[in-house]
Coordinates of C-alpha atoms and ligand atoms in Angstrom, one line a residue:
X1 CA 0.0 0.0 0.0
X2 CA 1.5 3.4 -0.9
X3 CA 1.2 6.1 1.8
X4 CA 1.3 9.5 0.0
X5 CA 2.1 12.4 2.1
X6 CA -0.6 14.7 0.5
X7 CA -0.7 16.8 3.6
X8 CA 2.4 18.5 2.5
X9 CA 1.2 19.4 -0.9
X10 CA 0.3 23.1 -1.7
X11 CA -0.2 24.4 1.8
X12 CA -1.3 28.1 1.9
X13 CA 1.1 30.0 4.0
X14 CA 1.0 33.7 4.9
X15 CA 4.6 35.0 5.3
X16 CA 4.7 38.1 7.4
X17 CA 7.9 40.1 7.3
X18 CA 8.4 43.0 9.8
X19 CA 11.0 45.6 10.3
X20 CA 14.0 43.8 11.7
X21 CA 17.4 43.6 10.2
X22 CA 16.8 39.8 9.3
X23 CA 14.0 41.0 7.0
X24 CA 16.7 40.7 4.3
X25 CA 16.5 36.9 4.8
X26 CA 12.9 37.2 3.8
X27 CA 13.4 36.1 0.1
X28 CA 15.3 33.0 1.3
X29 CA 12.4 32.0 3.6
X30 CA 10.1 32.5 0.8
X31 CA 12.1 30.2 -1.4
X32 CA 12.5 27.5 1.2
X33 CA 8.7 27.4 1.7
X34 CA 8.1 27.4 -2.2
X35 CA 10.7 24.6 -2.6
X36 CA 8.8 22.7 0.1
X37 CA 5.7 23.0 -1.9
X38 CA 3.8 25.6 -0.3
X39 CA 1.9 28.5 -1.8
X40 CA 2.9 31.7 -0.2
X41 CA 1.4 35.4 0.1
X42 CA 3.9 37.8 1.5
X43 CA 2.8 40.6 3.8
X44 CA 5.2 43.3 4.7
X45 CA 5.0 45.9 7.5
X46 CA 5.8 49.5 6.6
X47 CA 9.0 49.0 8.7
X48 CA 10.0 45.8 6.7
X49 CA 10.1 47.8 3.4
X50 CA 13.2 49.6 4.6
X51 CA 15.0 46.4 4.8
X52 CA 13.7 44.4 2.0
X53 CA 12.3 45.2 -1.5
X54 CA 8.6 44.2 -2.2
X55 CA 9.6 44.0 -5.8
X56 CA 12.2 41.2 -5.0
X57 CA 9.5 39.2 -3.0
X58 CA 6.7 39.7 -5.6
X59 CA 9.1 38.5 -8.3
X60 CA 10.1 35.3 -6.4
X61 CA 6.6 34.7 -5.2
X62 CA 5.2 35.1 -8.7
X63 CA 2.5 37.2 -7.3
X64 CA 2.0 40.6 -5.8
X65 CA 3.4 41.3 -2.3
X66 CA 1.1 42.9 0.2
X67 CA 2.1 46.3 1.8
X68 CA 0.7 48.7 4.3
X69 CA -0.3 50.8 1.5
X70 CA -2.9 48.2 0.4
X71 CA -4.5 48.2 3.7
X72 CA -6.4 51.5 4.4
X73 CA -6.2 52.6 0.6
X74 CA -8.9 54.0 -1.4
X75 CA -7.8 51.7 -4.3
X76 CA -7.3 48.3 -2.4
X77 CA -9.0 48.8 0.9
X78 CA -12.4 47.7 -0.4
X79 CA -11.0 44.3 -1.2
X80 CA -10.6 43.6 2.6
X81 CA -7.1 42.2 2.2
X82 CA -6.6 41.3 5.8
X83 CA -9.8 39.3 5.8
X84 CA -9.1 37.7 2.5
X85 CA -5.5 36.7 3.5
X86 CA -6.7 35.6 7.0
X87 CA -9.2 33.1 5.4
X88 CA -6.9 31.9 2.8
X89 CA -4.1 31.0 5.1
X90 CA -3.6 27.6 6.5
X91 CA -0.7 28.9 8.3
X92 CA 0.5 32.5 9.3
X93 CA 4.4 32.7 9.8
X94 CA 6.0 36.0 10.9
X95 CA 9.8 35.8 10.3
X96 CA 11.5 37.9 11.4
X97 CA 9.1 39.2 14.2
X98 CA 10.3 42.4 15.7
X99 CA 9.7 43.4 19.4
X100 CA 7.4 46.0 18.1
X101 CA 5.2 43.6 16.2
X102 CA 5.2 41.1 19.0
X103 CA 4.0 43.8 21.5
X104 CA 1.2 44.8 19.0
X105 CA 0.0 41.2 18.4
X106 CA 0.0 40.5 22.4
X107 CA -2.1 43.7 22.6
X108 CA -4.6 42.5 19.9
X109 CA -4.0 45.6 17.8
X110 CA -5.0 45.9 14.3
X111 CA -3.3 48.9 12.8
X112 CA -1.1 47.3 10.2
X113 CA -2.2 44.8 7.5
X114 CA -0.2 42.1 9.2
X115 CA -1.7 42.7 12.6
X116 CA -5.2 42.6 11.4
X117 CA -4.5 39.5 9.4
X118 CA -3.4 37.6 12.5
X119 CA -6.4 38.9 14.4
X120 CA -8.8 37.7 11.9
X121 CA -7.2 34.2 10.9
X122 CA -8.3 30.8 12.4
X123 CA -5.0 29.4 11.1
X124 CA -2.2 28.6 13.5
X125 CA 0.4 31.4 13.9
X126 CA 4.2 30.9 14.1
X127 CA 6.3 33.8 15.4
X128 CA 10.2 33.9 15.0
X129 CA 11.3 36.8 17.1
X130 CA 14.8 38.2 16.1
X131 CA 16.5 41.2 17.6
X132 CA 19.3 42.4 19.6
X133 CA 19.9 40.2 22.7
X134 CA 19.2 43.1 25.2
X135 CA 15.9 43.7 23.4
X136 CA 15.1 40.0 23.7
X137 CA 15.9 39.9 27.3
X138 CA 13.9 43.0 28.2
X139 CA 11.2 42.2 30.7
X140 CA 8.7 43.6 28.2
X141 CA 9.6 41.3 25.5
X142 CA 10.0 38.2 27.9
X143 CA 6.5 39.0 29.2
X144 CA 5.2 39.6 25.5
X145 CA 6.6 36.1 24.3
X146 CA 5.1 34.4 27.4
X147 CA 1.6 36.0 26.7
X148 CA 1.8 35.2 23.1
X149 CA 2.2 31.5 23.9
X150 CA -0.7 31.8 26.4
X151 CA -2.6 32.9 23.3
X152 CA -1.7 29.7 21.4
X153 CA 0.8 31.4 19.2
X154 CA 3.7 29.1 18.6
X155 CA 6.9 31.3 19.4
X156 CA 10.2 29.7 18.3
X157 CA 13.3 30.8 20.4
X158 CA 15.9 32.7 18.3
X159 CA 19.3 31.2 17.8
X160 CA 22.5 32.3 19.4
X161 CA 25.4 33.6 17.4
X162 CA 26.7 36.9 16.0
X163 CA 24.0 39.4 15.4
X164 CA 23.9 42.1 12.7
X165 CA 24.1 44.8 15.6
X166 CA 27.5 43.4 16.5
X167 CA 26.5 41.7 19.5
X168 CA 27.2 37.9 20.2
X169 CA 24.2 36.2 21.8
X170 CA 20.6 35.1 21.4
X171 CA 18.4 36.8 19.1
X172 CA 19.3 35.5 15.4
X173 CA 16.7 34.4 13.1
X174 CA 16.7 30.5 12.7
X175 CA 17.6 29.2 9.3
X176 CA 15.0 28.9 6.6
X177 CA 15.2 25.1 7.0
X178 CA 14.2 25.4 10.4
X179 CA 11.2 27.6 9.6
X180 CA 10.0 25.1 7.2
X181 CA 10.3 22.3 9.8
X182 CA 8.2 24.3 12.3
X183 CA 5.7 25.1 9.5
X184 CA 5.3 21.1 9.0
X185 CA 4.9 20.7 12.7
X186 CA 2.1 23.3 12.7
X187 CA 0.4 22.0 9.6
X188 CA 0.6 18.2 10.5
X189 CA -2.9 16.7 10.2
X190 CA -2.1 14.5 12.9
X191 CA -1.0 15.4 16.5
X192 CA -1.7 12.0 18.0
X193 CA 1.7 11.9 19.8
X194 CA 1.3 15.3 21.5
X195 CA 3.4 15.2 24.7
X196 CA 4.3 11.5 24.1
X197 CA 8.0 10.8 24.6
X198 CA 9.5 8.8 21.7
X199 CA 13.0 7.4 21.6
X200 CA 14.5 6.5 18.1
X201 CA 17.7 4.9 17.4
X202 CA 19.2 5.2 13.9
X203 CA 22.2 4.8 11.7
X204 CA 25.2 2.4 11.9
X205 CA 27.7 1.7 14.5
X206 CA 31.5 1.9 14.3
X207 CA 33.4 -0.8 15.9
X208 CA 36.9 0.3 15.9
X209 CA 39.8 -2.2 15.5
X210 CA 42.7 0.4 15.8
X211 CA 42.6 4.0 16.1
X212 CA 41.7 4.6 12.4
X213 CA 39.7 1.7 11.3
X214 CA 36.4 0.2 12.2
X215 CA 33.8 -2.4 11.0
X216 CA 30.4 -0.9 10.1
X217 CA 27.7 -1.2 7.6
X218 CA 26.1 1.0 4.9
X219 CA 23.1 2.3 7.1
X220 CA 22.6 6.1 6.3
X221 CA 20.3 6.8 9.1
X222 CA 17.5 8.0 6.8
X223 CA 14.8 5.8 8.0
X224 CA 15.5 6.5 11.7
X225 CA 15.8 10.3 11.0
X226 CA 12.4 10.2 9.2
X227 CA 10.7 8.4 12.0
X228 CA 12.1 11.1 14.5
X229 CA 11.2 14.0 12.4
X230 CA 7.6 12.5 11.7
X231 CA 7.1 11.7 15.3
X232 CA 8.0 15.5 16.1
X233 CA 5.6 16.9 13.5
X234 CA 2.9 14.7 15.1
X235 CA 3.6 16.5 18.5
X236 CA 6.1 14.0 20.2
X237 CA 9.0 14.9 22.4
X238 CA 11.8 12.9 20.6
X239 CA 15.1 11.8 21.6
X240 CA 17.2 10.5 18.6
X241 CA 20.3 8.2 19.4
X242 CA 22.3 8.0 16.2
X243 CA 25.4 6.3 15.2
X244 CA 27.7 8.2 12.8
X245 CA 25.8 9.6 9.8
X246 CA 26.1 12.5 7.3
X247 CA 22.6 13.8 7.8
X248 CA 21.8 17.3 9.2
X249 CA 20.8 17.3 12.9
X250 CA 16.9 17.5 12.9
X251 CA 15.4 20.6 14.4
X252 CA 13.3 20.2 17.5
X253 CA 14.7 16.9 18.6
X254 CA 17.1 16.0 21.4
X255 CA 20.0 14.6 19.6
X256 CA 22.4 12.1 21.1
X257 CA 25.2 11.1 18.8
X258 CA 27.0 7.9 19.4
X259 CA 29.7 5.8 17.8
X260 CA 29.8 2.2 19.0
X261 CA 27.2 -0.3 19.8
X262 CA 28.3 -0.2 23.4
X263 CA 27.8 3.6 23.4
X264 CA 24.4 3.1 21.8
X265 CA 23.5 0.5 24.4
X266 CA 24.4 2.8 27.3
X267 CA 22.6 5.7 25.8
X268 CA 19.4 3.7 25.1
X269 CA 19.3 2.0 28.6
X270 CA 19.8 5.4 30.3
X271 CA 16.9 6.9 28.2
X272 CA 14.4 4.1 27.9
X273 CA 12.5 4.8 31.1
X274 CA 11.4 8.3 29.9
X275 CA 10.0 6.9 26.6
X276 CA 6.6 5.7 26.1
X277 CA 7.5 4.5 22.5
X278 CA 10.9 3.1 21.6
X279 CA 11.7 2.6 17.9
X280 CA 14.9 0.7 17.1
X281 CA 15.7 1.4 13.5
X282 CA 19.6 1.5 14.0
X283 CA 21.6 -1.1 12.2
X284 CA 23.7 -2.1 15.2
X285 CA 26.9 -4.2 14.7
X286 CA 26.4 -7.7 16.3
X287 CA 30.2 -7.9 17.0
X288 CA 33.0 -5.7 18.1
X289 CA 36.7 -6.3 18.3
X290 CA 37.9 -8.2 21.5
X291 CA 40.5 -5.5 21.9
X292 CA 41.1 -2.3 20.1
X293 CA 44.9 -1.9 19.0
X294 CA 46.3 1.3 20.6
X295 CA 48.6 2.0 17.7
X296 CA 47.6 1.9 13.9
X297 CA 48.0 -1.7 12.6
X298 CA 50.9 -2.2 10.0
X299 CA 50.4 -4.3 7.1
X300 CA 54.0 -5.2 6.6
X301 CA 54.7 -8.7 7.4
X302 CA 51.1 -9.7 7.5
X303 CA 49.7 -11.6 4.6
X304 CA 46.4 -12.4 6.4
X305 CA 44.9 -10.7 9.4
X306 CA 42.5 -12.7 11.7
X307 CA 40.1 -10.6 13.9
X308 CA 39.0 -11.8 17.3
X309 CA 35.4 -10.5 17.6
X310 CA 33.1 -10.6 20.7
X311 CA 29.4 -10.2 20.7
X312 CA 27.8 -6.9 21.4
X313 CA 25.0 -6.7 23.7
X314 CA 21.5 -7.1 21.8
X315 CA 20.0 -3.7 22.6
X316 CA 16.5 -4.6 21.3
X317 CA 16.3 -7.8 23.5
X318 CA 17.6 -6.0 26.6
X319 CA 14.9 -3.3 26.0
X320 CA 12.3 -5.9 25.5
X321 CA 13.3 -7.6 28.7
X322 CA 13.3 -4.4 30.7
X323 CA 10.4 -2.5 29.3
X324 CA 7.2 -1.9 31.4
X325 CA 3.9 -3.3 30.0
X326 CA 2.7 0.3 28.9
X327 CA 5.8 1.0 26.7
X328 CA 5.8 0.0 23.1
X329 CA 8.8 -1.3 21.5
X330 CA 9.2 -1.4 17.7
X331 CA 12.1 -3.2 16.0
X332 CA 13.5 -3.1 12.4
X333 CA 14.6 -6.4 10.8
X334 CA 16.6 -6.3 7.6
X335 CA 16.1 -9.7 6.1
X336 CA 17.5 -11.3 2.8
X337 CA 15.1 -14.4 2.8
X338 CA 11.8 -15.6 4.6
X339 CA 11.1 -12.0 5.5
X340 CA 7.9 -12.6 7.5
X341 CA 8.9 -15.7 9.3
X342 CA 12.3 -14.5 10.3
X343 CA 10.9 -11.0 11.4
X344 CA 8.2 -12.7 13.3
X345 CA 10.5 -15.0 15.1
X346 CA 12.7 -11.9 16.1
X347 CA 9.7 -10.0 17.4
X348 CA 8.8 -12.8 19.7
X349 CA 12.2 -13.7 20.8
X350 CA 12.9 -10.1 21.7
X351 CA 9.7 -9.1 23.2
X352 CA 9.1 -6.5 20.5
X353 CA 5.4 -5.2 20.2
X354 CA 5.8 -4.5 16.4
X355 CA 8.4 -5.2 13.7
X356 CA 9.0 -3.3 10.4
X357 CA 10.7 -5.9 8.0
X358 CA 12.6 -4.8 4.8
X359 CA 13.9 -7.0 2.1
X360 CA 17.6 -5.9 1.7
X361 CA 17.7 -7.6 -1.6
X362 CA 15.2 -5.2 -3.1
X363 CA 16.6 -2.1 -5.0
X364 CA 14.2 0.3 -3.8
X365 CA 14.4 -0.6 -0.2
X366 CA 16.8 -0.8 2.7
X367 CA 20.3 1.0 3.2
X368 CA 21.0 4.5 1.9
X369 CA 18.2 4.7 -0.6
X370 CA 15.4 7.4 -0.1
X371 CA 12.7 4.8 -0.6
X372 CA 11.7 1.9 1.3
X373 CA 9.4 -1.1 1.0
X374 CA 8.5 -2.7 4.3
X375 CA 6.1 -5.3 6.0
X376 CA 4.7 -4.0 9.2
X377 CA 4.0 -7.2 11.3
X378 CA 2.0 -7.1 14.4
X379 CA 2.3 -9.6 17.4
X380 CA -0.9 -11.3 16.2
X381 CA 0.8 -12.2 13.0
X382 CA -1.2 -9.9 10.6
X383 CA 0.9 -7.9 8.5
X384 CA 0.6 -5.2 5.7
X385 CA 3.1 -3.5 3.2
X386 CA 4.1 0.0 3.0
X387 CA 5.9 1.5 0.0
X388 CA 7.2 5.0 -0.5
X389 CA 9.8 7.3 0.5
X390 CA 11.3 6.8 4.0
X391 CA 9.2 9.7 5.3
X392 CA 6.0 8.2 3.9
X393 CA 6.9 4.9 5.4
X394 CA 7.6 6.6 8.7
X395 CA 4.2 8.1 8.7
X396 CA 2.6 4.8 8.0
X397 CA 4.6 3.1 10.8
X398 CA 3.5 5.7 13.3
X399 CA -0.1 5.2 12.2
X400 CA 0.1 1.7 13.5
X401 CA 1.9 2.7 16.6
X402 CA -0.7 5.3 17.2
X403 CA -3.5 2.6 16.8
X404 CA -1.8 0.5 19.3
X405 CA -1.5 3.3 21.8
X406 CA -5.3 4.0 21.4
X407 CA -6.2 0.2 21.9
X408 CA -4.0 0.3 24.9
X409 CA -5.8 3.4 26.3
X410 CA -9.3 1.9 25.7
X411 CA -8.2 -1.3 27.5
Ligands
FMN1 C1 18.9 49.3 11.4 C2 17.7 48.9 12.2 C3 17.5 47.4 12.5 C4 16.4 47.1 13.3 N1 16.7 45.8 13.6 C5 15.5 45.2 14.4 C6 15.5 43.9 14.8 O1 16.4 43.1 14.2 N2 14.5 43.5 15.6 C7 13.7 44.3 16.2 O2 12.7 44.0 16.9 N3 13.6 45.7 15.8 C8 14.5 46.1 15.0 N4 14.5 47.4 14.7 C9 13.5 48.2 15.1 C10 12.2 48.2 14.2 O3 12.6 48.5 13.0 C11 11.2 49.2 14.8 O4 10.9 48.8 16.1 C12 9.9 49.2 13.9 O5 9.0 50.1 14.5 C13 9.3 47.8 13.8 O6 8.0 48.0 13.1 P1 7.3 46.7 12.6 O7 7.5 45.7 13.6 O8 5.9 47.2 12.3 O9 7.9 46.4 11.2 C14 15.7 48.1 13.9 C15 15.8 49.2 13.5 C16 16.7 49.8 12.8 C17 16.7 51.3 12.5

């Protein structure tokens, strides 16, 4: 069964840009939202027009940009732009959001087109305050952020770093990719993991044999990262324990990078009690070197090399043995033959509640590729197939986990 993520298609976003120095990043944010497949209407405050050109934004958007002149004007006012924009929007993003705009929003004022749009919309509102650190720390701004959150606006903390005003500190506008990720979390049609702690493992492990060589496998971490991001979109508090991968660290997630299977074992055992759902999608090495050479091994004089390996702990089996009845443990099985039988046997032996099995001989599934083809097998033995991108498969896996949580609640 294919699981298309149609909820990400053509979402209607109003992007409000206010008069902070970071307004110059507005065109990049617009582009990032467009690349993500969103339709975007841009609204500038009067202040923003001093920092970024409406012409640039209109050209990139392929449609007009809304400015303050459109609001109470004889020519455009009758079109009631704030109501039309408010009704059209599925999400309103203000990035950057100045201290001034934040204060006006909290007071519920409507003198600018952007303020009035926010007042009139039923869509979720995402604010990205960006300003000088002292402005951000001012009790008035701190209070306004708190009040905005109490009004159900999502206020995303600014980044730390060097600010345009010459200060080092908190106040930077987050990267466009972060703004897009927050948009997905706000737009996700399912929030069935709201407040639920989810622990995901991903990637390969590195088992060093000397200071520069290790035994590993081709796992890219893509499946685990997709599961972590998707659970976060759906409201979860996610911890991701990952072996070495070359993927960007996902936004919003507590990231715990590890190297070896022993590191991963320790991290998972330490964190498992805090998680309701534990998803083990890492490709953990079964063996490690019995001892790691302190010096780099030399090839001279050695035609062959015999490595002495010892077994690593079986993390999934250990978690299965320790878990409480209300925790849900999901395992992954990469199989090359008798997929369902082998995976089912693994599920029962390790006390997993669900197993996701993929056939590593298929070219569109498994290691490193962006797509996957898996069989989701339940304890009772019934299974169904999911085919799609790793994100689509992650969405489908979490649907099954969500059903299991609901059944448990109804018990
Ligand atoms: C050069 C310059 C840079 C500014 N940068 C910021 C900023 O980064 N964040 C902020 O909150 N205000 C900043 N301000 C102040 C705002 O422009 C000012 O409060 C304005 O009234 C904001 O109006 P608006 O929120 O309606 O766009 C800056 C002002 C100037 C002159």
